[in-house]
mmCIF file of C-alpha atoms in Angstrom:
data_model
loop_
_atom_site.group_PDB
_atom_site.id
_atom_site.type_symbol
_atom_site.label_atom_id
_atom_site.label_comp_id
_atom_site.label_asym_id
_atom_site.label_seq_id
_atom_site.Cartn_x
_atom_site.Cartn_y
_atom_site.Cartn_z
ATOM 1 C CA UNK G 1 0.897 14.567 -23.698
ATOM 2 C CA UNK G 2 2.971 12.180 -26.431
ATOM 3 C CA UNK G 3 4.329 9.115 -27.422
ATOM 4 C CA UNK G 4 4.484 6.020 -25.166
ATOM 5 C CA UNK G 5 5.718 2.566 -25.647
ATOM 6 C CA UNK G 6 3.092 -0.303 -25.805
ATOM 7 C CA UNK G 7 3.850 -3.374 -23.623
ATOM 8 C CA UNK G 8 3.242 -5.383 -27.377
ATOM 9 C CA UNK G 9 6.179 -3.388 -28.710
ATOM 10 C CA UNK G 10 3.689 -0.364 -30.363
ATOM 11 C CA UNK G 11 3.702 2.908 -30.045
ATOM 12 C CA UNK G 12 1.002 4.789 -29.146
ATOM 13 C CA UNK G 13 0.062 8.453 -27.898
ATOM 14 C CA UNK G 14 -1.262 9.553 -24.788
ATOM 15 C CA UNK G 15 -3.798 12.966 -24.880
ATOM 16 C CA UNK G 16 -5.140 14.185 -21.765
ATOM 17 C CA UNK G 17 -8.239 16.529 -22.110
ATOM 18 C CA UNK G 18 -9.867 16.550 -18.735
ATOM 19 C CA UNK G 19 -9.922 14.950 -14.997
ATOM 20 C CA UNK G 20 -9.874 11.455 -14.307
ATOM 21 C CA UNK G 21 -13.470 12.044 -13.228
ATOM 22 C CA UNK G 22 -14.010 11.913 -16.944
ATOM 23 C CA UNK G 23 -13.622 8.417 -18.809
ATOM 24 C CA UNK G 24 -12.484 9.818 -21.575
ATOM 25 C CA UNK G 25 -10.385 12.553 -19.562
ATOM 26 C CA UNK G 26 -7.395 10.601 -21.021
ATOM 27 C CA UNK G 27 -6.963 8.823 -24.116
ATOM 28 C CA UNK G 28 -4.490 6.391 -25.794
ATOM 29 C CA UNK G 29 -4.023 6.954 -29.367
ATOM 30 C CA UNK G 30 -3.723 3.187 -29.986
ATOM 31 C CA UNK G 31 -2.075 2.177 -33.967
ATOM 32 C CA UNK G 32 -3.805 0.051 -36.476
ATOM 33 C CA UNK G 33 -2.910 -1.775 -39.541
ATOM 34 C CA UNK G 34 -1.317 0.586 -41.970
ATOM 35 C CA UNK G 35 -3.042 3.532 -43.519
ATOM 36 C CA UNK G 36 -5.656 2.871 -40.830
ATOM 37 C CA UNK G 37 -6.318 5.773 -38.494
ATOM 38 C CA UNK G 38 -4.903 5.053 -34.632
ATOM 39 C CA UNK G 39 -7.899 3.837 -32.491
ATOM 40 C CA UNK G 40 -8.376 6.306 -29.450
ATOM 41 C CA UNK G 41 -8.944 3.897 -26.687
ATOM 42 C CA UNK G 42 -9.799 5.307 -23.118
ATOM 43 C CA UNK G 43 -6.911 5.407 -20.767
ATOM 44 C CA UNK G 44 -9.111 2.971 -18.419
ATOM 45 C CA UNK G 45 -9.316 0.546 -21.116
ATOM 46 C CA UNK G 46 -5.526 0.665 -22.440
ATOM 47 C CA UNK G 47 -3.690 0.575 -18.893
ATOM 48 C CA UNK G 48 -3.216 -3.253 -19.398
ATOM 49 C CA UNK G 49 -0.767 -2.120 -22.058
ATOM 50 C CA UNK G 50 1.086 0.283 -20.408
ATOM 51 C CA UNK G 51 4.146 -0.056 -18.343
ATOM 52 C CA UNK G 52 3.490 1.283 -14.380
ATOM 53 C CA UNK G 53 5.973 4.046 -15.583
ATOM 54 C CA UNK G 54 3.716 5.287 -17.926
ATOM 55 C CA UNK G 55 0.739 5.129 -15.853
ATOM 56 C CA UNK G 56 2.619 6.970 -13.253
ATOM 57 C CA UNK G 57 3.443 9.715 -15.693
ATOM 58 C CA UNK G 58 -0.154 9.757 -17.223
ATOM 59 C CA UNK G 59 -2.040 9.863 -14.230
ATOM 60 C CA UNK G 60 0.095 12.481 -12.431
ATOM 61 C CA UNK G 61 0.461 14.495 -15.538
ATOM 62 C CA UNK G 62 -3.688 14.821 -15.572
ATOM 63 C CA UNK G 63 -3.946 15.090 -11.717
ATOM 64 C CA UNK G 64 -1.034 18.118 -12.223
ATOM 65 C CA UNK G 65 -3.281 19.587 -15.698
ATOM 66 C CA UNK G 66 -6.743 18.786 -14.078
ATOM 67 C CA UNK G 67 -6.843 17.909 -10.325
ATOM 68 C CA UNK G 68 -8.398 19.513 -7.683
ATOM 69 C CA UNK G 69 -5.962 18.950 -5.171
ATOM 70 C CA UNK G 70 -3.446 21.458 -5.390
ATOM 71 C CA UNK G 71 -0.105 19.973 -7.584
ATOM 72 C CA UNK G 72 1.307 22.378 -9.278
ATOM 73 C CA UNK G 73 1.271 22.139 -14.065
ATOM 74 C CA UNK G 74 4.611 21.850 -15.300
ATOM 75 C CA UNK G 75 5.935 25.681 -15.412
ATOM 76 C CA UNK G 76 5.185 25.339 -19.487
ATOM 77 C CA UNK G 77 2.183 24.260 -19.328
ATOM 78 C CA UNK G 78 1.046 26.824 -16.093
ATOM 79 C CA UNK G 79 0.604 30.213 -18.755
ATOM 80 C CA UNK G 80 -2.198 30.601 -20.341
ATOM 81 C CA UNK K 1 30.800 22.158 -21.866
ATOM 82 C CA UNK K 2 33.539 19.796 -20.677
ATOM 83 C CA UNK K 3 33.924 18.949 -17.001
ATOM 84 C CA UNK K 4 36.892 17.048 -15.610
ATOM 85 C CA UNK K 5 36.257 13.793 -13.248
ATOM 86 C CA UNK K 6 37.670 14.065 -10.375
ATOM 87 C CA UNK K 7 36.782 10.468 -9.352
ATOM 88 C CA UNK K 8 36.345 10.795 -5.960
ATOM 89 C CA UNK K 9 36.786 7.368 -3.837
ATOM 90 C CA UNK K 10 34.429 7.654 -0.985
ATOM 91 C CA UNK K 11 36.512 6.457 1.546
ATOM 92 C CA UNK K 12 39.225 9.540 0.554
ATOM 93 C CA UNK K 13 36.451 11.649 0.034
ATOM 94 C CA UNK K 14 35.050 10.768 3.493
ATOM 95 C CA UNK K 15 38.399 11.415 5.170
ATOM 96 C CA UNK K 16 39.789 14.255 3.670
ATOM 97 C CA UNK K 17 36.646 16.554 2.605
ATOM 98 C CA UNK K 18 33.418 15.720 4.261
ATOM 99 C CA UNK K 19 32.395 15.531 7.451
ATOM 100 C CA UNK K 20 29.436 13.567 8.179
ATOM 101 C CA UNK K 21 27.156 14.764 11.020
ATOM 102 C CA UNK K 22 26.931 12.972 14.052
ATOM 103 C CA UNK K 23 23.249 11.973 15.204
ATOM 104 C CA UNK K 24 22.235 14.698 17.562
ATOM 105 C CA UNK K 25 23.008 13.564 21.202
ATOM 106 C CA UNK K 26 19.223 13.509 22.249
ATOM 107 C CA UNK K 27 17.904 11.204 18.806
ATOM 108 C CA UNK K 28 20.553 8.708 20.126
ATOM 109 C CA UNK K 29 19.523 8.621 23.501
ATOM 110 C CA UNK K 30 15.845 8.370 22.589
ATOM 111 C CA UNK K 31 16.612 5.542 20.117
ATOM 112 C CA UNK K 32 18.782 4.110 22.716
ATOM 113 C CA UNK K 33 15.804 3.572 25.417
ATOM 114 C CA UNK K 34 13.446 2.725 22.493
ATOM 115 C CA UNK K 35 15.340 -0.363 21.490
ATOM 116 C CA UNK K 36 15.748 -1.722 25.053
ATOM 117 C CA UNK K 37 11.864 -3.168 25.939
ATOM 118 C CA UNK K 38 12.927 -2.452 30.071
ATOM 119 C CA UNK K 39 12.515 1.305 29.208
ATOM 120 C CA UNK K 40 9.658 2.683 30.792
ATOM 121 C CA UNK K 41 7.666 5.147 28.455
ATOM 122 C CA UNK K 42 8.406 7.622 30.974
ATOM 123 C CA UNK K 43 11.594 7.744 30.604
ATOM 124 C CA UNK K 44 11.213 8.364 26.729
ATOM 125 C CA UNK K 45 8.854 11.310 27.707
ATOM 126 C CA UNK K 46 11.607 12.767 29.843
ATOM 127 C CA UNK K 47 14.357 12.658 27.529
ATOM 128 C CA UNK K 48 12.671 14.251 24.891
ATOM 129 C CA UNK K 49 11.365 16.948 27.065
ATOM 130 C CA UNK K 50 14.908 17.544 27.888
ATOM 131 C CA UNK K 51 15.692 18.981 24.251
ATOM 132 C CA UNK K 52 13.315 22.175 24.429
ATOM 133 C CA UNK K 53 13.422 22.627 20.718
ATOM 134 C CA UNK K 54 12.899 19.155 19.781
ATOM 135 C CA UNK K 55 10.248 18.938 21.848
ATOM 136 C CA UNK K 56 8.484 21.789 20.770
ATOM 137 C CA UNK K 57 8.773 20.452 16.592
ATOM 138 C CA UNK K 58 7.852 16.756 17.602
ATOM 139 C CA UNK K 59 4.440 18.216 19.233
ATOM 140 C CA UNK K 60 4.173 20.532 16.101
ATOM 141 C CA UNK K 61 4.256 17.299 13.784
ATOM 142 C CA UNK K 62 2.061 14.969 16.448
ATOM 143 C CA UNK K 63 -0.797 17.551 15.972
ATOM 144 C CA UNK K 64 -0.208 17.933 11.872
ATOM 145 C CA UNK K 65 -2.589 16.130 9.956
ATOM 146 C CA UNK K 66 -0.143 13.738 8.892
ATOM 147 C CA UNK K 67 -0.772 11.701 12.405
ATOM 148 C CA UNK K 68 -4.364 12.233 11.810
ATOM 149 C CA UNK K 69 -4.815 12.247 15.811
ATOM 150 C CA UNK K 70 -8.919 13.180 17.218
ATOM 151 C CA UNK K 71 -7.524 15.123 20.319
ATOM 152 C CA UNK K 72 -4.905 17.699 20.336
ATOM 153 C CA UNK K 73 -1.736 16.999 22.052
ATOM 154 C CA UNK K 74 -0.188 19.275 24.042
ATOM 155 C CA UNK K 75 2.507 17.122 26.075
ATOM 156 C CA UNK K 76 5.316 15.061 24.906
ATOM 157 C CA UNK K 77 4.623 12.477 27.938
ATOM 158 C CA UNK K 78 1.137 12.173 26.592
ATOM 159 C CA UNK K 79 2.280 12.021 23.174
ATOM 160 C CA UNK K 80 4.172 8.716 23.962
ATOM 161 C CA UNK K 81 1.632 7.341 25.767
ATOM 162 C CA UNK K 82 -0.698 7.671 23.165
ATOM 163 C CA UNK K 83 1.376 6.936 20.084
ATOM 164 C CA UNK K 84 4.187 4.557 21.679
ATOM 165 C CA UNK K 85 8.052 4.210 21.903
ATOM 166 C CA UNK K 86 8.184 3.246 18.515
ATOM 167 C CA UNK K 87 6.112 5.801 16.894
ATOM 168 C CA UNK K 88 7.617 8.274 18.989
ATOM 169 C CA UNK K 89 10.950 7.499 17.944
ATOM 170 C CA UNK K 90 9.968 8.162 14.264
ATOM 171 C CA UNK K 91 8.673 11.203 15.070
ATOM 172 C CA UNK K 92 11.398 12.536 17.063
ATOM 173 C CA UNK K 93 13.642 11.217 14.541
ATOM 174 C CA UNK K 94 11.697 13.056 11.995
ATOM 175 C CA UNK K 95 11.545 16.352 13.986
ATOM 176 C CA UNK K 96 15.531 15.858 14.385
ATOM 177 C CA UNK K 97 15.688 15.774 10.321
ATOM 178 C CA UNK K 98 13.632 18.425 10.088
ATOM 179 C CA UNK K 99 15.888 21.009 12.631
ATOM 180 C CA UNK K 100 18.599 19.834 10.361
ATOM 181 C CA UNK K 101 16.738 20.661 7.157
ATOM 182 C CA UNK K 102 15.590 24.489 8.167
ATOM 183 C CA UNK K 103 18.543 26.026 6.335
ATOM 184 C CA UNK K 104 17.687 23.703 2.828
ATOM 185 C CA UNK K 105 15.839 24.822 0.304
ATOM 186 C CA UNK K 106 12.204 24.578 0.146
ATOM 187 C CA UNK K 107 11.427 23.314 -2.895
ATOM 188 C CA UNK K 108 14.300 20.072 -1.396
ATOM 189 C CA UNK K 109 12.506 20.029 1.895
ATOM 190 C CA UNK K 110 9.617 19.354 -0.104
ATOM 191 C CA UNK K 111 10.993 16.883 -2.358
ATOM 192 C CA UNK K 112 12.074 14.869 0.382
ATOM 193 C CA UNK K 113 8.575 15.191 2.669
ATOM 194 C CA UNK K 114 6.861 14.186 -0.030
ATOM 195 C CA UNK K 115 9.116 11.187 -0.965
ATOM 196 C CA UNK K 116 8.480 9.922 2.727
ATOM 197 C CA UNK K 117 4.724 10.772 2.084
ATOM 198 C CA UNK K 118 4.920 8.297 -1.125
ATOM 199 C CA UNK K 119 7.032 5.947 0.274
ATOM 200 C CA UNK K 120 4.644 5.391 3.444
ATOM 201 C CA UNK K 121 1.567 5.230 0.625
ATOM 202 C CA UNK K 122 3.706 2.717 -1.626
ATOM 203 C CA UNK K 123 4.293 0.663 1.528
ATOM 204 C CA UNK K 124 0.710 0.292 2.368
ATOM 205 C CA UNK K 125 -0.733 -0.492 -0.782
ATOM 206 C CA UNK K 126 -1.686 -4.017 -1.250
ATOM 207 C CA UNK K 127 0.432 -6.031 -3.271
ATOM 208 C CA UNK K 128 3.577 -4.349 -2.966
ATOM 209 C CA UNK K 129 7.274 -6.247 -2.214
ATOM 210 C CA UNK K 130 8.272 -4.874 1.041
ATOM 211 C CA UNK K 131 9.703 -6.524 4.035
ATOM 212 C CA UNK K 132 8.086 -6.992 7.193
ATOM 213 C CA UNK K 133 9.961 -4.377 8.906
ATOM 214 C CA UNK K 134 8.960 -1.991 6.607
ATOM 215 C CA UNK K 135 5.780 -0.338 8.106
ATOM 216 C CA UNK K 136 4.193 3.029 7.108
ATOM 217 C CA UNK K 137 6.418 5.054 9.744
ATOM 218 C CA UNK K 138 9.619 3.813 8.834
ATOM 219 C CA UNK K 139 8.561 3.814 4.887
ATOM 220 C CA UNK K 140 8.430 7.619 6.036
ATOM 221 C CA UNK K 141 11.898 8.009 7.340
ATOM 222 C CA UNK K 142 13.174 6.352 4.479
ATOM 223 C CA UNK K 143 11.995 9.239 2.145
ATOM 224 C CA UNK K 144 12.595 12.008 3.983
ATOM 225 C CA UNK K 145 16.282 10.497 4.293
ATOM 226 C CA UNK K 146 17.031 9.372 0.538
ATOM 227 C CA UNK K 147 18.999 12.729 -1.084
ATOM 228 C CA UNK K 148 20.751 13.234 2.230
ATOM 229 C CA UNK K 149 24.036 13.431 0.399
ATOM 230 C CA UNK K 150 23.350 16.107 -1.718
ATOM 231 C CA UNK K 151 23.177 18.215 1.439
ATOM 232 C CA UNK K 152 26.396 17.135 2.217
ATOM 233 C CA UNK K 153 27.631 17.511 -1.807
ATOM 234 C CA UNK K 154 26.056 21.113 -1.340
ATOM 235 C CA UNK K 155 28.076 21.986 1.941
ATOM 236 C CA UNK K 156 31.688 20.090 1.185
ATOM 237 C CA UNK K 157 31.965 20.474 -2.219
ATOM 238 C CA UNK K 158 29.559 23.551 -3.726
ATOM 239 C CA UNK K 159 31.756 24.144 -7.020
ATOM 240 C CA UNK K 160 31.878 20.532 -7.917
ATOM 241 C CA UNK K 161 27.993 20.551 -7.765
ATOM 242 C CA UNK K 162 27.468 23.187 -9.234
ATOM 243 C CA UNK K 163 28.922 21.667 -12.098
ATOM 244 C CA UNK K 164 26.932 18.579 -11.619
ATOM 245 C CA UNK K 165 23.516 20.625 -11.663
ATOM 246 C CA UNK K 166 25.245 22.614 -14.833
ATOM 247 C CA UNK K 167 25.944 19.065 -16.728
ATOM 248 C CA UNK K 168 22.170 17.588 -15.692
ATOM 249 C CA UNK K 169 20.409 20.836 -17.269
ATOM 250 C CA UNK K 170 23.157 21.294 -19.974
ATOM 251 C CA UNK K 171 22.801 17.670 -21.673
ATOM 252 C CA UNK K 172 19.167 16.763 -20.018
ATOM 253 C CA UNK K 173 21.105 13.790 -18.168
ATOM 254 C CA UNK K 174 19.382 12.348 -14.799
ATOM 255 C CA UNK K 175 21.427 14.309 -12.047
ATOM 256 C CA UNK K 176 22.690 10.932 -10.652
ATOM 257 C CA UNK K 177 24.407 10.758 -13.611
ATOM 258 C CA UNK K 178 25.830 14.146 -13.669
ATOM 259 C CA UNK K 179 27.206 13.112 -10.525
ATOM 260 C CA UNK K 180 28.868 9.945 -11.705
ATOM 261 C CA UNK K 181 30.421 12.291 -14.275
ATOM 262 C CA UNK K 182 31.794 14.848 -12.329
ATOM 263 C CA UNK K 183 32.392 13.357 -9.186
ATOM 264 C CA UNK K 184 33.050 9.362 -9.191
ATOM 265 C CA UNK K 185 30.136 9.010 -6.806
ATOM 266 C CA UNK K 186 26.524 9.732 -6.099
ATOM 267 C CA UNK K 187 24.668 11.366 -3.359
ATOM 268 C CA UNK K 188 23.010 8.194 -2.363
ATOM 269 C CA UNK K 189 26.667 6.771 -1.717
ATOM 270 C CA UNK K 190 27.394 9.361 0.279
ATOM 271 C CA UNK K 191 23.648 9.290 2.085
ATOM 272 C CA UNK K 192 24.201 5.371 2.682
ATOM 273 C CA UNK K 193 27.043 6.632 4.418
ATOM 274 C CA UNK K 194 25.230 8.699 6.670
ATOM 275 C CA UNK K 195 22.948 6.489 7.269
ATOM 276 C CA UNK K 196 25.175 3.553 8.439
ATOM 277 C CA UNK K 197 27.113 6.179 10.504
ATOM 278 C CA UNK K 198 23.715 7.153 11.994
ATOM 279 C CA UNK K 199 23.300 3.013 12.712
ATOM 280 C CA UNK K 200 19.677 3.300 10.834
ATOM 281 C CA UNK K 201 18.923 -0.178 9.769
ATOM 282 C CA UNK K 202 20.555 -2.044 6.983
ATOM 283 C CA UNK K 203 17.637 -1.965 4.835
ATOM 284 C CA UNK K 204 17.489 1.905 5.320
ATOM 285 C CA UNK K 205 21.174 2.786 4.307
ATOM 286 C CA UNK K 206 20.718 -0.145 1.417
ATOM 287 C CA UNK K 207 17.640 1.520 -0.057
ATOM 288 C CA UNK K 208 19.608 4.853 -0.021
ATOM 289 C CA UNK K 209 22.468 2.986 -1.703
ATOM 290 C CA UNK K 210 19.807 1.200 -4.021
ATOM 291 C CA UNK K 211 17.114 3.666 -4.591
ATOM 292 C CA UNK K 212 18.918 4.658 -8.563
ATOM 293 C CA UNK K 213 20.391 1.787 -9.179
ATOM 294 C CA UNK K 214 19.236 -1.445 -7.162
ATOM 295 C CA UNK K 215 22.692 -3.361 -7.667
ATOM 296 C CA UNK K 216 24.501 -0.800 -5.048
ATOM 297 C CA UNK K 217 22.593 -2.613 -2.425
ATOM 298 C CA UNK K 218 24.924 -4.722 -0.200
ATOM 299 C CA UNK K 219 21.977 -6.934 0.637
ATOM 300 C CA UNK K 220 20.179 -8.408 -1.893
ATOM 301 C CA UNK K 221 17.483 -8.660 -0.003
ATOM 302 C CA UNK K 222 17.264 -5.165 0.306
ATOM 303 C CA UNK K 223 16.335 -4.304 -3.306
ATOM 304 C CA UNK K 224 12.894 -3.994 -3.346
ATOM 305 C CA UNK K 225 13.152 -1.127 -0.094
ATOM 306 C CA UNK K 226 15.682 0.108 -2.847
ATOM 307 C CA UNK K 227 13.094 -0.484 -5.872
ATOM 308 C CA UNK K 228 9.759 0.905 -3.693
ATOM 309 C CA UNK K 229 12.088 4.373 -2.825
ATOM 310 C CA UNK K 230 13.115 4.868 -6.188
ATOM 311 C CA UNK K 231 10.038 4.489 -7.496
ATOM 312 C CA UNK K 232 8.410 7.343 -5.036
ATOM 313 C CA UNK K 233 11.402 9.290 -5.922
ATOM 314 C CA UNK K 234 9.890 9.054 -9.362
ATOM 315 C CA UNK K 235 5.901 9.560 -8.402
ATOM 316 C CA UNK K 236 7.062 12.714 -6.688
ATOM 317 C CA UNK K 237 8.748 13.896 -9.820
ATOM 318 C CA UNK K 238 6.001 13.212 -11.910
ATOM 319 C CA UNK K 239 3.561 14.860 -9.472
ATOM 320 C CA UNK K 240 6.261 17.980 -10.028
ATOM 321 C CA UNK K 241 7.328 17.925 -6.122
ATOM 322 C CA UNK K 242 10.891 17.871 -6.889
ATOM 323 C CA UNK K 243 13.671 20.342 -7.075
ATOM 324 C CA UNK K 244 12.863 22.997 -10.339
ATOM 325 C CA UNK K 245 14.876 21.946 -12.797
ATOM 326 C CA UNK K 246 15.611 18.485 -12.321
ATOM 327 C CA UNK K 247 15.722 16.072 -14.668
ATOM 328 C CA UNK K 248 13.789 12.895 -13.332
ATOM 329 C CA UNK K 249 15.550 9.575 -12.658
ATOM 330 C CA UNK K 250 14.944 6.599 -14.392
ATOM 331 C CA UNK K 251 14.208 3.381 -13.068
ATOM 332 C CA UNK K 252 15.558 0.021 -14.791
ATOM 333 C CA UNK K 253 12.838 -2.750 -15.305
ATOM 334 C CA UNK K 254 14.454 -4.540 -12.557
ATOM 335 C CA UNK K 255 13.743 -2.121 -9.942
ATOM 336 C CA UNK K 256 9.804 -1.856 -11.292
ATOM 337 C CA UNK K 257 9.169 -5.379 -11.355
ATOM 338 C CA UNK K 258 10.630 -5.996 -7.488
ATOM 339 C CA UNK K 259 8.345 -3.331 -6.603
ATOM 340 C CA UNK K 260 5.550 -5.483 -7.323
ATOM 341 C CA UNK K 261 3.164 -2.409 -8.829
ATOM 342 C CA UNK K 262 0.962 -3.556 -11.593
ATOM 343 C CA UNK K 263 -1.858 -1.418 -13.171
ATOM 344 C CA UNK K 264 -4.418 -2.072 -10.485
ATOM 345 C CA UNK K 265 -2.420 -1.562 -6.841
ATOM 346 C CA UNK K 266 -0.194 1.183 -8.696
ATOM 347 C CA UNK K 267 -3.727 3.548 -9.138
ATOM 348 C CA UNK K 268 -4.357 3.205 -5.403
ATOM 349 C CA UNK K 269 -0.774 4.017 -4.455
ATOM 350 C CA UNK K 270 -1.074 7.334 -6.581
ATOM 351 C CA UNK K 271 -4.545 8.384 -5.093
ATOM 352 C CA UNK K 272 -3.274 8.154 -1.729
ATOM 353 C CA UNK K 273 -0.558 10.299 -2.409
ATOM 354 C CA UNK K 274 -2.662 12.950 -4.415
ATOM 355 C CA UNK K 275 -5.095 12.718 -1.373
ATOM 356 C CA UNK K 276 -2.155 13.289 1.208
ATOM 357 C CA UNK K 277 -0.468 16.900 -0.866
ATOM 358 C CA UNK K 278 -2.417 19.306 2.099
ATOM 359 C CA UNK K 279 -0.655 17.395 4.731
ATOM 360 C CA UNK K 280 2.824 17.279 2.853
ATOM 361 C CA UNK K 281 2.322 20.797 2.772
ATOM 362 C CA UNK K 282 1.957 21.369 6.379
ATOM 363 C CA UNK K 283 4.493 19.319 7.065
ATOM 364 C CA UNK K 284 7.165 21.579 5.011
ATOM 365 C CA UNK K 285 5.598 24.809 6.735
ATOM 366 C CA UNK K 286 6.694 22.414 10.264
ATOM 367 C CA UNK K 287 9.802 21.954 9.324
ATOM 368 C CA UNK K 288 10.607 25.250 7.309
#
């Protein structure tokens, strides 16, 4: 989905890959020390450090990709 | 592209170029008998039933899912028994908006039914700063209210705005912004307006006022109405029920933290509204 800012002042990445049926539907790409790949940390598990923005755009963005209940994807993302 | 500010004070702009609507004659009266506690319920009945039309769309929206009512209801008198003056008056109120609405756009109509959708979920979810007087059915009426003034922007001044929507797509700027820009004020100025005109409560035209930018509030106690309706402005953007094109709003870290969301009670708020798309949908069919 991209980057978002960590409430500790990182910044991580958020991937969404199914419903939020699924724990792992979304994931936070979560940085380490250097040279140390990011730790993917379920979106359940990270939301303590994201801002309510950022929840609001994660969780709509994978009701919108992967719901049920009738939002509409983003016109770039609805092709294909 | 360069576009000239015209700097519009609202007062001038209020006197020389727009026009603000007057409530229709019937929404007064109703809200007139529902504010004095003599009034029998009766009475209410009759003078909705005396507006054919409006009486016809506020039975439409009484039997729409929305009002989640067991038994169908096919009277206005029996709709305010069953419902009350107060809910009645919301509805009517709401029906009124919605006459005025038909000629709008849909994808607008929809932005602003589902604002009131997320506005009545945001005020019902544990947790969240909102006054007292601030119950699901007036939470409603605040969303379905909040981009009144572009209505207005769209009918007095279509050339400015269409410079405004030119600017926000041009430069990917919030449209509130484009509006600053190119006109001097914003469309919630100019729906605050309305609203006071309209003599809606203070909190209402304040959250208008407040709903991009908190500090326009002439209240401060009204900033978290102002806070909670910009952020269901924003869940309906994110959910993609918003104009095409538009580039979201942003909220300042004031306005989130008098909201009172956190991580847990913000989850709940969006469920509700995911759960409640079928009925905003039937409720733009109503009003389309």
């Amino acid at each position: 989905m991209g980057p978002v800012n960590l409430i500790d002042g990182r910044r991580g990445t958020a991937v969404l890959v199914a419903s939020r049926r699924n724990h792992k539907g979304a994931v936070i790409l979560v940085p380490r020390a250097a040279d140390a790949d990011p730790e993917p940390v379920p979106f359940s598990n990270a939301i303590e450090l994201l801002s309510t923005q950022h929840i609001i755009d994660i969780v709509c963005m994978q009701e919108r990709l992967f719901g049920d209940g009738g939002l509409k994807p983003p016109p770039e993302l609805a092709q294909g | 592209m360069s576009t000239e500010n015209r700097g519009y004070d609202i007062d001038a702009l209020l006197d020389e170029v727009v026009t603000l609507p007057s409530l229709p004659s019937t929404v007064a009266r109703i809200t007139e008998l529902v504010n004095n506690p003599d009034t029998p319920l009766s009475e209410v009945g009759k003078a909705i039933a005396s507006d054919p039309a409006l009486a016809l769309k506020s039975l439409r929206l009484v039997n729409s899912a929305y009002y989640g009512l067991r038994e169908k209801v096919s009277s206005v008198e029996h709709a305010v028994v069953l419902l009350g003056a107060k809910v009645i008056r919301n509805l009517v109120f709401t029906a009124s908006v919605f006459q005025t609405l038909e000629s709008a756009e849909e994808d607008f109509l929809r932005h602003c039914v589902a604002c009131g959708v997320a506005m009545k979920n945001l005020c019902e979810t544990p947790g969240v700063s909102r006054s007292a007087a601030l119950t699901g059915g007036e939470a409603f009426i605040f969303g379905l209210l909040h981009d009144t003034g572009k209505l207005l922007f769209r009918e007095f001044l279509p050339r400015e705005y269409a410079e405004v929507a030119a600017l926000s797509t041009d430069r990917r700027v919030p449209w509130v912004q484009a509006e600053k820009e190119v006109l001097g004020i914003t469309h919630a100025d100019l729906g605050a307006r309305l609203a006071r005109k309209w003599k809606l409560s203070d909190e209402l035209a304040d959250a208008i006022a407040g709903h991009h930018d908190v500090a326009n509030c002439v209240v401060p106690g009204h900033r978290g109405a102002a806070a909670l309706l910009g952020a269901a402005d924003y869940i309906c953007h994110a959910c993609g029920l918003a104009e095409a094109g538009v580039v979201p709003p942003r909220l300042s870290d004031e306005a989130w933290a008098l909201t009172g969301l956190d991580s847990v009670n913000v989850l709940s708020a969006l469920e509700a509204t995911f759960a409640s798309y079928g009925s905003i949908e039937e409720l733009v069919a109503l009003a389309a």
